[in-house]
Short mmCIF file of C-alpha atoms in Angstrom, two decimals:
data_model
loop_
_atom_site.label_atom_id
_atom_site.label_comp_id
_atom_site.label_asym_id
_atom_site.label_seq_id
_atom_site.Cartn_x
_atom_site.Cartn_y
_atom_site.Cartn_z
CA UNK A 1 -41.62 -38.90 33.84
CA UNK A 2 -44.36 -39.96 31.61
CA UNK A 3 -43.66 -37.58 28.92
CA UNK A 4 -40.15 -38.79 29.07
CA UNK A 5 -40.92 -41.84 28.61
CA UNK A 6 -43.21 -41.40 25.76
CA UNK A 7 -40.95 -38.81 24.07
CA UNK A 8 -37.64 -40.81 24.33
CA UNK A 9 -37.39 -40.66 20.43
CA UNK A 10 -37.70 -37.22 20.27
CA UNK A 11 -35.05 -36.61 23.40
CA UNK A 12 -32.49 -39.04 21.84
CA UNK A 13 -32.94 -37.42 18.45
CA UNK A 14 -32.76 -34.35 19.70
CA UNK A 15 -29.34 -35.15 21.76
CA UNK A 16 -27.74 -35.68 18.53
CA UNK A 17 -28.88 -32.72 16.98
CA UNK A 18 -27.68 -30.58 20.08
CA UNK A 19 -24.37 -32.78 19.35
CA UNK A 20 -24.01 -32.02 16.01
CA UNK A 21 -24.53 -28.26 16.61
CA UNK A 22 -22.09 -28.16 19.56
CA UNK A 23 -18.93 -30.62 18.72
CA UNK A 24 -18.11 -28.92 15.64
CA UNK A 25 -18.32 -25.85 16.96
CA UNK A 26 -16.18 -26.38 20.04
CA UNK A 27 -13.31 -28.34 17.88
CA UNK A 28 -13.45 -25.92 15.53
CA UNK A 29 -13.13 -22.55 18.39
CA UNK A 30 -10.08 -25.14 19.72
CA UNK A 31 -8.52 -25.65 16.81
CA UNK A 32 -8.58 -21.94 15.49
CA UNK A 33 -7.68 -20.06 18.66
CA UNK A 34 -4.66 -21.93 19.91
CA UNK A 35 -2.45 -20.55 16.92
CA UNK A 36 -4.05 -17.19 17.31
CA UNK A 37 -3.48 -17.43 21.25
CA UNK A 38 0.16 -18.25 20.64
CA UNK A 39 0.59 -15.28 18.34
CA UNK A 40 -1.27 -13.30 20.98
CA UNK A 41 1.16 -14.86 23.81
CA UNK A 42 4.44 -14.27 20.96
CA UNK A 43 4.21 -10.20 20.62
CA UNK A 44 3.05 -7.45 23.21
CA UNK A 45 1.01 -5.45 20.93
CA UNK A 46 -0.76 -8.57 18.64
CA UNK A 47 -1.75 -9.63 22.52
CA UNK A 48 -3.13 -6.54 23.50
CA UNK A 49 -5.31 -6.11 19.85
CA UNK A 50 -6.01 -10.08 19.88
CA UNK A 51 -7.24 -9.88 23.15
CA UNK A 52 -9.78 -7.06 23.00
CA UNK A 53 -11.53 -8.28 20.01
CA UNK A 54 -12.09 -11.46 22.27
CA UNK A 55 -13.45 -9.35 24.81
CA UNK A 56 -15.92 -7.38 22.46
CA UNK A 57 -16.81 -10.64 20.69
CA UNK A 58 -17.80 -12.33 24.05
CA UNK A 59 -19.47 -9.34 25.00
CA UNK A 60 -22.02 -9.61 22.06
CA UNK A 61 -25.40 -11.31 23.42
CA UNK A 62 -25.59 -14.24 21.78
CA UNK A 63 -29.35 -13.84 20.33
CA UNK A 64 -28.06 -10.90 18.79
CA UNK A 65 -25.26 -12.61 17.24
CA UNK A 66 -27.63 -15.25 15.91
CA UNK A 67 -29.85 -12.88 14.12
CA UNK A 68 -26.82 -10.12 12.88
CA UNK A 69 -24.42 -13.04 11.28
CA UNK A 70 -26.89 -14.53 8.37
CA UNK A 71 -26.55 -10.86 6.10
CA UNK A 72 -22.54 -11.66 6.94
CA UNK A 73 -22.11 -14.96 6.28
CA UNK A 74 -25.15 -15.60 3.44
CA UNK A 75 -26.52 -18.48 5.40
CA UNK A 76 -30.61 -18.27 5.89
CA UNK A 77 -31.50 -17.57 9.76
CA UNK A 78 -32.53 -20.87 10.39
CA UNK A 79 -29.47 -22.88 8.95
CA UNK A 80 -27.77 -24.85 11.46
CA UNK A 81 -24.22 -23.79 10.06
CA UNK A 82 -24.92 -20.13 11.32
CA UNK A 83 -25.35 -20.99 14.90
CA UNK A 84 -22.19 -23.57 14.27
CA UNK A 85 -20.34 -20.47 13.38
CA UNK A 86 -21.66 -18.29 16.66
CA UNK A 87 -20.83 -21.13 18.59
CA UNK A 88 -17.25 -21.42 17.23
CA UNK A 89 -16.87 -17.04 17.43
CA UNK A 90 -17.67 -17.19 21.52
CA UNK A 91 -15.55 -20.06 21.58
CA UNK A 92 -12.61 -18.49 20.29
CA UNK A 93 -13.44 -15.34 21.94
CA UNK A 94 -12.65 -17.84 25.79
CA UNK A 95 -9.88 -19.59 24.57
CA UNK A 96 -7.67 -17.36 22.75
CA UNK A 97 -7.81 -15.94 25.92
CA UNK A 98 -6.70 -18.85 27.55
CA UNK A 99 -4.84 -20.12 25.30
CA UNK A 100 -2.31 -17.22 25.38
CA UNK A 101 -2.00 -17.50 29.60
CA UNK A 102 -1.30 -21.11 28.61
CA UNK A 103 1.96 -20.25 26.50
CA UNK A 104 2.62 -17.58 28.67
CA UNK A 105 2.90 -20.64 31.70
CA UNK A 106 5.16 -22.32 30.04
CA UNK A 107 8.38 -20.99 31.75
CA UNK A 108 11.13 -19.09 29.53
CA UNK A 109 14.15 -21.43 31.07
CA UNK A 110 12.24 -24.98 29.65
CA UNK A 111 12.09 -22.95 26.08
CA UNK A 112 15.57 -21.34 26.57
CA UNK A 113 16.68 -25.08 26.93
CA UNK A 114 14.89 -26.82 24.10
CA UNK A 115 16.37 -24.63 21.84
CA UNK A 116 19.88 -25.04 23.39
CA UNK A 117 19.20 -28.70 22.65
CA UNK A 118 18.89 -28.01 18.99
CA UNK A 119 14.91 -27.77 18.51
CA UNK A 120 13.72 -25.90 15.50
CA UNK A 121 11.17 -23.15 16.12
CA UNK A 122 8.47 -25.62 14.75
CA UNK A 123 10.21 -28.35 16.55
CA UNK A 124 10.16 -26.58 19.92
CA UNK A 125 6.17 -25.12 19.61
CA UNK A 126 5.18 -28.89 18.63
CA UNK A 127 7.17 -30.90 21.38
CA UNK A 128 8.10 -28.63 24.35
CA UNK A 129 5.80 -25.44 24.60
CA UNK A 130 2.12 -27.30 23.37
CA UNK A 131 2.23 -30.07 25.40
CA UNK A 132 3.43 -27.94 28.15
CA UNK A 133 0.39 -25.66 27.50
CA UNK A 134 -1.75 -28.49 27.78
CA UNK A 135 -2.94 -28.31 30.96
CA UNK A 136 -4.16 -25.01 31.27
CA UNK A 137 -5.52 -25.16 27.37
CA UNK A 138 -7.73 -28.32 28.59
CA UNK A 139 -9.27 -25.92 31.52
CA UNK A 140 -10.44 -23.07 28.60
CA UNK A 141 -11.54 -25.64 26.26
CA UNK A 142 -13.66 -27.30 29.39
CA UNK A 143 -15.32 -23.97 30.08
CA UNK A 144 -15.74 -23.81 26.53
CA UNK A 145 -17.40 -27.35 25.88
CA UNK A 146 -19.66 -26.16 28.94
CA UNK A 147 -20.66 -23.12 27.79
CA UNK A 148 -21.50 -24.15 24.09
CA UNK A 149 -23.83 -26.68 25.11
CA UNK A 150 -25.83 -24.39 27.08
CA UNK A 151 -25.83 -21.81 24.91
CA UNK A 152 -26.58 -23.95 22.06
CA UNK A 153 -29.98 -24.41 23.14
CA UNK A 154 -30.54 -20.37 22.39
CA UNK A 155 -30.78 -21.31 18.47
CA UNK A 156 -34.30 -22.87 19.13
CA UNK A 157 -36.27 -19.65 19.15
CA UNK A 158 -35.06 -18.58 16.29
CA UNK A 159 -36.23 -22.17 14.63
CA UNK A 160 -32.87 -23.79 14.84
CA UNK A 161 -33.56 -27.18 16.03
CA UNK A 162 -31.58 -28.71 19.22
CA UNK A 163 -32.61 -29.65 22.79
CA UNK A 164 -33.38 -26.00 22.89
CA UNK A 165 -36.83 -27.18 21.03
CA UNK A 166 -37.95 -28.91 24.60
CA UNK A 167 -38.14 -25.67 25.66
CA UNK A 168 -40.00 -23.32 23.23
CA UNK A 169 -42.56 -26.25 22.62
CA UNK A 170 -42.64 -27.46 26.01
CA UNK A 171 -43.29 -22.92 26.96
CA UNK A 172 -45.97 -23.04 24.31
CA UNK A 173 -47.83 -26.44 25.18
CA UNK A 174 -47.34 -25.63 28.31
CA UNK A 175 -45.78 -28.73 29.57
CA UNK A 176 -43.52 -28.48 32.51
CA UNK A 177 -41.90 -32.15 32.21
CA UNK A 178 -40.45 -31.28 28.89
CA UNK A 179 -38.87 -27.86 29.98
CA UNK A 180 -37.42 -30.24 32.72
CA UNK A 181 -36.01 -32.92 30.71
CA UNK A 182 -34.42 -30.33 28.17
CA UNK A 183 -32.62 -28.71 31.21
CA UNK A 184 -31.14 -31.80 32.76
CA UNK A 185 -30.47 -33.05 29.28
CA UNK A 186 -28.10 -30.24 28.76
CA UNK A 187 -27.00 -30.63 31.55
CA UNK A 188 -25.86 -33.85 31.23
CA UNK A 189 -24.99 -33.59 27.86
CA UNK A 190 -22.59 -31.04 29.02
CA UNK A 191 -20.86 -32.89 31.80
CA UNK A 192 -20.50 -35.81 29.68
CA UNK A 193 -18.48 -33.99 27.34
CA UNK A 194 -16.87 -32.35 29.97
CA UNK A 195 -15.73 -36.04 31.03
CA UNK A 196 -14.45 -36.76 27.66
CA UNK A 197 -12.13 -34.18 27.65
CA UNK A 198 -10.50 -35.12 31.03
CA UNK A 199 -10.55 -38.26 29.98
CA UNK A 200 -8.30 -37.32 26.93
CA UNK A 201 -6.60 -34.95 28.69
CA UNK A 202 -5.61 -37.58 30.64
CA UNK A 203 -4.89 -39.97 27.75
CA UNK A 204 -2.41 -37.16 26.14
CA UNK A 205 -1.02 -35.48 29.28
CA UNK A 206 -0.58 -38.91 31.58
CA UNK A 207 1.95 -36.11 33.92
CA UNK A 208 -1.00 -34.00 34.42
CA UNK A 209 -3.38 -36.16 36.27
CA UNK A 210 -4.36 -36.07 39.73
CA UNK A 211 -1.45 -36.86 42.06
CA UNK A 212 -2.19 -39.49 44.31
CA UNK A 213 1.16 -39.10 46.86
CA UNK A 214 4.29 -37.32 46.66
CA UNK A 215 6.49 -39.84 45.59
CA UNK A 216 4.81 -41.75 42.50
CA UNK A 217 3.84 -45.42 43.10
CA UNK A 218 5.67 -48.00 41.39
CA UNK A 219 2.85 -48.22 38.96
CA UNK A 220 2.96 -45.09 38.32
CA UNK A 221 6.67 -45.46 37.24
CA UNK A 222 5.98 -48.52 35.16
CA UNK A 223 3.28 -46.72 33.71
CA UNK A 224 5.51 -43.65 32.83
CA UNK A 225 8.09 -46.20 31.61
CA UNK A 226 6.04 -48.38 29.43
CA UNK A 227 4.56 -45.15 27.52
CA UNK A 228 7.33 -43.25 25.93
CA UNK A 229 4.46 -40.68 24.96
CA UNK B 1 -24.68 -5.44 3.64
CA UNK B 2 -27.66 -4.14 1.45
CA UNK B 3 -29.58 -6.12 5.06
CA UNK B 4 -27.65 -4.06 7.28
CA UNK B 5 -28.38 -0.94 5.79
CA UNK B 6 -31.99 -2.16 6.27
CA UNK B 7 -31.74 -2.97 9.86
CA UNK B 8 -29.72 0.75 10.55
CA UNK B 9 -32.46 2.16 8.46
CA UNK B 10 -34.90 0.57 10.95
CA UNK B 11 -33.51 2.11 13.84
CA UNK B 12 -33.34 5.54 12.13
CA UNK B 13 -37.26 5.25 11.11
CA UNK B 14 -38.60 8.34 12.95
CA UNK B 15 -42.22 6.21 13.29
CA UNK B 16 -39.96 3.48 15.11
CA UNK B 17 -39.25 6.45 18.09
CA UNK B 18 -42.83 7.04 19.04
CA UNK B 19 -45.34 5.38 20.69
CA UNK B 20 -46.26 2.43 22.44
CA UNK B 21 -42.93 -0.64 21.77
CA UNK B 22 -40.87 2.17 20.40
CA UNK B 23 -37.44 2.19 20.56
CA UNK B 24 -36.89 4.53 23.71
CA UNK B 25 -39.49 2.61 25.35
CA UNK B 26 -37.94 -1.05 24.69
CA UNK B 27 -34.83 0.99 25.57
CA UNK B 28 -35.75 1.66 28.90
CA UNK B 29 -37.18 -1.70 30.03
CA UNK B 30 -34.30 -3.11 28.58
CA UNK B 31 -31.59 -1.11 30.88
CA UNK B 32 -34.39 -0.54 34.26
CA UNK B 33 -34.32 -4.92 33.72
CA UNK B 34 -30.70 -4.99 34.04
CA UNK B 35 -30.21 -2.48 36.85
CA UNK B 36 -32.63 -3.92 38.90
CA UNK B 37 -31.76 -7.48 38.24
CA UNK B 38 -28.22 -6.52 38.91
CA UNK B 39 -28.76 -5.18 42.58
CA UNK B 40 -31.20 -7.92 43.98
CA UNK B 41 -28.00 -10.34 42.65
CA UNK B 42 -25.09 -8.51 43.95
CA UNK B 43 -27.52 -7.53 47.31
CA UNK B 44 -27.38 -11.76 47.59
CA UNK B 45 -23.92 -12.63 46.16
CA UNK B 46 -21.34 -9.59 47.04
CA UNK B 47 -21.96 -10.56 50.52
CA UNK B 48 -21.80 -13.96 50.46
CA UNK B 49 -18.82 -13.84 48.20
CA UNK B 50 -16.77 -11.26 50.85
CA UNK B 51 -17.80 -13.78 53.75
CA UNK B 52 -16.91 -16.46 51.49
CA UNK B 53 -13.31 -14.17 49.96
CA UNK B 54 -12.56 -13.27 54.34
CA UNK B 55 -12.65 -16.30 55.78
CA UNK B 56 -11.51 -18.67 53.32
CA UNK B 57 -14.66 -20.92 54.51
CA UNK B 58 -16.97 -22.35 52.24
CA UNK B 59 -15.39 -21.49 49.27
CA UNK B 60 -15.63 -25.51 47.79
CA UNK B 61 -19.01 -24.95 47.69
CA UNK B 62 -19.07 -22.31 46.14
CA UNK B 63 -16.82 -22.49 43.55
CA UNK B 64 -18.66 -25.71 42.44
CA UNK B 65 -22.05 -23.65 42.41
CA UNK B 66 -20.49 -20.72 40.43
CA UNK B 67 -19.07 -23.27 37.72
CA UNK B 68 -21.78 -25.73 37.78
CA UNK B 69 -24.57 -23.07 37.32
CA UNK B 70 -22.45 -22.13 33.95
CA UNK B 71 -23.87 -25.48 32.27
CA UNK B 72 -27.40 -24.10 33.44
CA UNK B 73 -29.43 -23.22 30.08
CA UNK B 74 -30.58 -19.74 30.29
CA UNK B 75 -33.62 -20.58 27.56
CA UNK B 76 -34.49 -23.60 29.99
CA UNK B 77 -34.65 -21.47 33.23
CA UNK B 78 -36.66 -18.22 31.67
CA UNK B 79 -39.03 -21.13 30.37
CA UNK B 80 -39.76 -23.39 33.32
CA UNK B 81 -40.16 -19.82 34.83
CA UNK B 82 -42.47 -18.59 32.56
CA UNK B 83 -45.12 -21.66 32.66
CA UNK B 84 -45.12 -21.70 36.92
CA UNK B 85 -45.30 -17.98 37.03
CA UNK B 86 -47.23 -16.83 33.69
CA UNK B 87 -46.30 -13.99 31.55
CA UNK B 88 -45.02 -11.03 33.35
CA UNK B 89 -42.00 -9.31 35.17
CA UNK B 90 -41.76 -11.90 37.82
CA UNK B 91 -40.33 -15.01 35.53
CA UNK B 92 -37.81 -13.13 34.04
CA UNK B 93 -36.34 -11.28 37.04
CA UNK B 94 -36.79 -14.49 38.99
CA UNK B 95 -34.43 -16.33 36.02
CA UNK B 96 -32.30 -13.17 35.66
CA UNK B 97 -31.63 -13.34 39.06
CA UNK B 98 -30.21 -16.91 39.47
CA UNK B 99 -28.44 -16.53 36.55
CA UNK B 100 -26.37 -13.64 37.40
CA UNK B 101 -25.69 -14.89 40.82
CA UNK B 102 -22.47 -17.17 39.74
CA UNK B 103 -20.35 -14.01 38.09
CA UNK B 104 -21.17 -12.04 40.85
CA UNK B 105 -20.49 -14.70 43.79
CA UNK B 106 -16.98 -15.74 41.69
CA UNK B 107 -15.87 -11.52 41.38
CA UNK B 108 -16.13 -11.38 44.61
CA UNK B 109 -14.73 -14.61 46.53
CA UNK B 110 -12.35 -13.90 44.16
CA UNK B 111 -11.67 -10.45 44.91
CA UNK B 112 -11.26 -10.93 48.47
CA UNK B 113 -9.14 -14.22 48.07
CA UNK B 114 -6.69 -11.67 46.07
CA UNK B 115 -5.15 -9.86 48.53
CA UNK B 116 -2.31 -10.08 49.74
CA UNK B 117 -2.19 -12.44 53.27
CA UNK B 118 0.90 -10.24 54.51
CA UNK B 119 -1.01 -7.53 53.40
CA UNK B 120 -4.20 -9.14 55.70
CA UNK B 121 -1.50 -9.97 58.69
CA UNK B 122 -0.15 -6.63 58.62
CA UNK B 123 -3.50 -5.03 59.08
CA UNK B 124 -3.93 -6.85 62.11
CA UNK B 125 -1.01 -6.36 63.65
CA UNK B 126 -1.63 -2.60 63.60
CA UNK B 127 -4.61 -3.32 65.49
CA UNK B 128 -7.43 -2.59 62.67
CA UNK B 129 -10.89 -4.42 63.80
CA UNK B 130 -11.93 -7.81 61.17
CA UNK B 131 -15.16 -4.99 60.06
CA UNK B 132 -12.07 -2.60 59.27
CA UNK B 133 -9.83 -5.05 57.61
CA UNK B 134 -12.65 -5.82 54.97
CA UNK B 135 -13.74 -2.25 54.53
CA UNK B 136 -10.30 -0.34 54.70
CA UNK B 137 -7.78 -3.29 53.19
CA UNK B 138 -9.38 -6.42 51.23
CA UNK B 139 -12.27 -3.90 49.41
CA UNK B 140 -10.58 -1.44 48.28
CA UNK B 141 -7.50 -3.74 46.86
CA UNK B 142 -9.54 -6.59 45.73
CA UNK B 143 -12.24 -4.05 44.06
CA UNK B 144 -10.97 -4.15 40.23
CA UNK B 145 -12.02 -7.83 40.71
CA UNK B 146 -15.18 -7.72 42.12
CA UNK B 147 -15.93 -5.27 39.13
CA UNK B 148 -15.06 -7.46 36.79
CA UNK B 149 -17.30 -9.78 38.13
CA UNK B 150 -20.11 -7.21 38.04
CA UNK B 151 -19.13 -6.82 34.99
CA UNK B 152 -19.26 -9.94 33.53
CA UNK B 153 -23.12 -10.70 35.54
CA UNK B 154 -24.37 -6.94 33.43
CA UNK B 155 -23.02 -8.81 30.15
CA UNK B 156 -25.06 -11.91 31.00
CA UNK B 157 -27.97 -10.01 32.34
CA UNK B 158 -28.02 -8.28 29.16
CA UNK B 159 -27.61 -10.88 26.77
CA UNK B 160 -30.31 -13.35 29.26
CA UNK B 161 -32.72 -10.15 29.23
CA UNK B 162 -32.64 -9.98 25.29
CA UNK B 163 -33.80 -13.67 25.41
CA UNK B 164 -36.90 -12.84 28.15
CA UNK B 165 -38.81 -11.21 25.96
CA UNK B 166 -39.66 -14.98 24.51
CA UNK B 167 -41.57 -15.07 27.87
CA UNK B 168 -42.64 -11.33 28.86
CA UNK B 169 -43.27 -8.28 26.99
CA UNK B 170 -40.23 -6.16 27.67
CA UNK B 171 -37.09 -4.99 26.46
CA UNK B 172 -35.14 -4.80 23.07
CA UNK B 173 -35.55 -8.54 22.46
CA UNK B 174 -39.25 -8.05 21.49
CA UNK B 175 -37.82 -6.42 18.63
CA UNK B 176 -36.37 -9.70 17.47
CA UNK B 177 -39.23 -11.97 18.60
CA UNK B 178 -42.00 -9.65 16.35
CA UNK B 179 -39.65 -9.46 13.65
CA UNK B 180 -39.49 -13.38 13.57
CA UNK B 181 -43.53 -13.07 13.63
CA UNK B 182 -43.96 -10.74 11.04
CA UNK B 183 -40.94 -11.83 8.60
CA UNK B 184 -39.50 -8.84 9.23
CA UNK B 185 -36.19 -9.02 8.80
CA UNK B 186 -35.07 -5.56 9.57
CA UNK B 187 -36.41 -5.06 12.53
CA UNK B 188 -35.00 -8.26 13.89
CA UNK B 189 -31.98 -7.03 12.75
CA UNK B 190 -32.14 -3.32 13.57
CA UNK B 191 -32.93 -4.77 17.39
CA UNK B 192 -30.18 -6.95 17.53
CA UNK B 193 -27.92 -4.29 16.64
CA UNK B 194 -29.21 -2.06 18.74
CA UNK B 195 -28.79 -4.64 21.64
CA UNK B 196 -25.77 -5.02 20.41
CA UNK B 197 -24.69 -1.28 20.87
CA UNK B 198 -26.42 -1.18 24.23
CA UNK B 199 -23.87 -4.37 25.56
CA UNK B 200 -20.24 -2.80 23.79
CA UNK B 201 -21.40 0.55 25.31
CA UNK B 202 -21.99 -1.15 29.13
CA UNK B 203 -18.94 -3.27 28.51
CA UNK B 204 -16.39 -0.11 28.13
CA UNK B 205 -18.23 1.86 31.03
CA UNK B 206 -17.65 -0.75 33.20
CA UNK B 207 -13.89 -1.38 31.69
CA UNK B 208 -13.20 2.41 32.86
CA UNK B 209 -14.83 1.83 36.07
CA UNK B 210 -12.36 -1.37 36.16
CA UNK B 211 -9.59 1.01 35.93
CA UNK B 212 -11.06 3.75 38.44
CA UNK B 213 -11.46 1.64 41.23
CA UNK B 214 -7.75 0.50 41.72
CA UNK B 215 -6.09 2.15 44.60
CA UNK B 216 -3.31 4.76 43.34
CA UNK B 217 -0.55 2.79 45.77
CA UNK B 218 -1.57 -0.27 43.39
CA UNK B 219 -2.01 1.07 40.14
CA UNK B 220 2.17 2.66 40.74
CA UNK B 221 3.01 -1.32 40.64
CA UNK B 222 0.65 -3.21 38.64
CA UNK B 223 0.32 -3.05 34.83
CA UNK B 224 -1.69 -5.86 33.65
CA UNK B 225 -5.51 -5.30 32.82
CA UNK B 226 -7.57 -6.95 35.24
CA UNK B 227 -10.39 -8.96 34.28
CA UNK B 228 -12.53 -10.94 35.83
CA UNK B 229 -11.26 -14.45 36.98
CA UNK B 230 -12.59 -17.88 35.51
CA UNK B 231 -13.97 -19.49 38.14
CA UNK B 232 -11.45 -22.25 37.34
CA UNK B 233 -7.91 -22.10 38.62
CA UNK B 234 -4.94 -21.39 36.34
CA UNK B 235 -2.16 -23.68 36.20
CA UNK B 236 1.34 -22.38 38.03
CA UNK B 237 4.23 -23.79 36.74
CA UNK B 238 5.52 -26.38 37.80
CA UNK B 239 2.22 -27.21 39.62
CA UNK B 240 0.07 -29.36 37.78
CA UNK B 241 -3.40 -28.34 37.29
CA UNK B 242 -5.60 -30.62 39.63
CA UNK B 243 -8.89 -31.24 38.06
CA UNK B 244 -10.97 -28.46 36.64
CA UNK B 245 -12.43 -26.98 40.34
CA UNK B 246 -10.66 -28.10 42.88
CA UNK B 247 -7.87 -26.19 44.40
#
């Protein structure tokens, strides 16, 4: 505790580092794979091909990755924007994967009727089968947010700085407390971000959130009412 | 690419094949690492998983510890290791060992779960014994998912073992950590592609393995590759998800 205390500049700096490594990278994995999960989810054989390059890219170790991207991309070893892009390749690598059994839940009736009702293709994907989705899109982007934030830490022994640095100086000084603090400030960091997400999920999918009763409560009705969302 | 062709030209470096750290050596510790790691975990988590898959009991538990450990740094765990039990084997294989514990424990709880309850009922009815019910029905049926969750815990093991040799003197990741010493870039590469090779190659074995172990009676019916689970639960339509890990 005493070398928490008298390192809270370092952990709080640190924190934001870590954040500015991981939140890019997981927006970026969300925003990229859910077209390339639909198009996996749309055709049998772009879902078969789309699906096994997830699987070998996830399969990579991720130290490996780190070291075998910089003669791809350009980028020196120790530039943050490598690891960002690592980050963002094992994130697509989960939720393509998700993101295609997420269209694929979406049941063919629902999209048989929204056309029937006169919704364009776009029309349909954008009101009917993505909010639809959402549920099971917010579970792979939660074991994505997870995931990054752990493995962002990884990037400190090749010299990238995040609260990955606790642990390579705290291994070489030899100080136990810091190892400590780095893990449970992951940690944290991970389930607060976590928390954000079911937060919005709940914010943007208000039919999605934990059911209370069978019948809804008259709140809940009001509540449904007064947000045409 | 002209750094690529440095890194392969690493690997093909007949002086890099001899001798003490060569290749074949870091080769070796690399895989011995993972094998061993792999059966102390799946000696501790297979069974717990089939109790776990059987009786339906304690599975809140231990789906929380499965996705919970996922937020676990690997980096913080091989550390905090390292300083309480100095360099050597121990830290690492200690680390290894609680980190491939979730995949495991989830393959197989989730394995088990997957069988059929009829399937389970009917067993019974014909008068099979509980040991013969989990030997002769829910193993065999719920095996291509308890693969895939070995599977998954070789990947990790692996990938975590590459990162030990911050901590120990072993395996293919020393390649990386003495080319980060030295400035030399093509070693650092040439050792990440060979780990690299060493995880696609494990990978596919165990994908054919995947698609050995299904029963003929199920492999007539079934066409969809099976992977292992998520340790989350999947939405069903027209059942709304219910918070990340419950359910």
């Amino acid at each position: 505790m005493t070398w928490l205390w008298s390192n809270l500049d370092l952990v709080g700096e640190l924190i934001l580092v870590h954040l500015a490594l991981s939140v890019p990278a997981i927006i970026l994995s969300f925003v990229i794979s859910v077209p390339i999960g639909w198009l996996a989810h749309r055709y049998a054989w772009s879902r078969g091909v789309l699906l096994s390059l997830c699987a070998l890219l996830y399969a990579i170790p991720s130290l490996a990755m780190f070291v075998a991207l910089p003669p791809i991309t350009g980028l020196g070893l120790r530039s943050p924007v490598n690891l960002v892009i690592a980050l963002t390749l094992y994130g697509i690598a989960v939720i393509v994967r998700t993101a295609a059994d997420a269209f694929d839940s979406v049941a063919s009736d629902v999209r048989q009727s929204a056309t029937a009702l006169g919704y364009s293709a776009a029309g349909r994907f954008w009101g009917v089968e993505l909010p639809l989705a959402g549920p099971v899109l917010l579970s792979g982007l939660r074991v994505v947010v997870v995931s990054t934030v752990s493995l962002a830490t990884v990037g400190a022994v090749i010299g990238v700085q995040s609260l990955g640095s606790l642990f390579t100086d705290g291994f070489q000084r030899g100080i136990e407390a810091e190892i400590i603090t780095g893990i449970v400030a992951t940690i944290l960091l991970a389930l607060l971000l976590d928390w954000l997400c079911v937060m919005a999920g709940r914010l943007l999918m208000p039919w999605s959130g934990p059911r209370r009763s069978r019948r809804p409560a008259l709140s809940d009705v009001r509540s449904i009412e007064a947000d045409p969302a | 690419m002209n750094l690529f062709l440095d890194g392969i030209a690493w690997i093909l470096d007949p002086a890099n094949w001899s001798g003490p750290g060569s290749i074949p050596q870091r080769l070796w510790e690399h895989v011995s690492i993972t094998a061993l790691v792999l059966v102390i975990a799946s000696a501790i988590a297979l069974p717990v998983g089939a109790v776990i898959g059987h009786t339906g009991r304690g599975r809140e538990p231990a789906v929380r510890v499965s996705g919970g450990l996922r937020a676990l740094p690997t980096l913080g765990v091989l550390t905090l290791f390292g300083i309480w039990l100095g360099i050597g084997l121990a830290a690492p294989i200690i680390a290894l060992v609680i980190l491939a514990i979730p995949p495991l424990l989830a393959g197989a709880y989730a394995g088990f779960e997957s069988v059929d309850r009829r399937t389970i009922d009917a067993a019974r009815a014909v008068g099979m014994l509980e040991s013969q019910i989990v030997g002769k029905v829910e193993l065999p049926l719920g095996m291509p998912i308890v693969v895939g969750g070995i599977r998954s815990a070789t990947l990790q093991i692996i990938a975590t073992a590459t990162l030990a040799a911050y901590v120990a003197n072993e395996g293919l990741g020393r390649f990386i950590f003495e080319g980060l010493k030295t400035r030399d870039f093509p070693q650092m590469l040439g050792g990440s592609i060979l780990v690299i090779i060493l995880a696609l190659v494990i990978d596919g074995l165990f994908a054919v393995i995947q698609r050995l172990v299904v029963p003929a009676g199920v492999r007539a019916s079934r066409t969809r590759e099976l992977r292992s689970r998520p340790t989350r639960s999947r939405a069903v339509v027209g059942q709304p998800i219910i918070e990340g890990n419950q359910k």
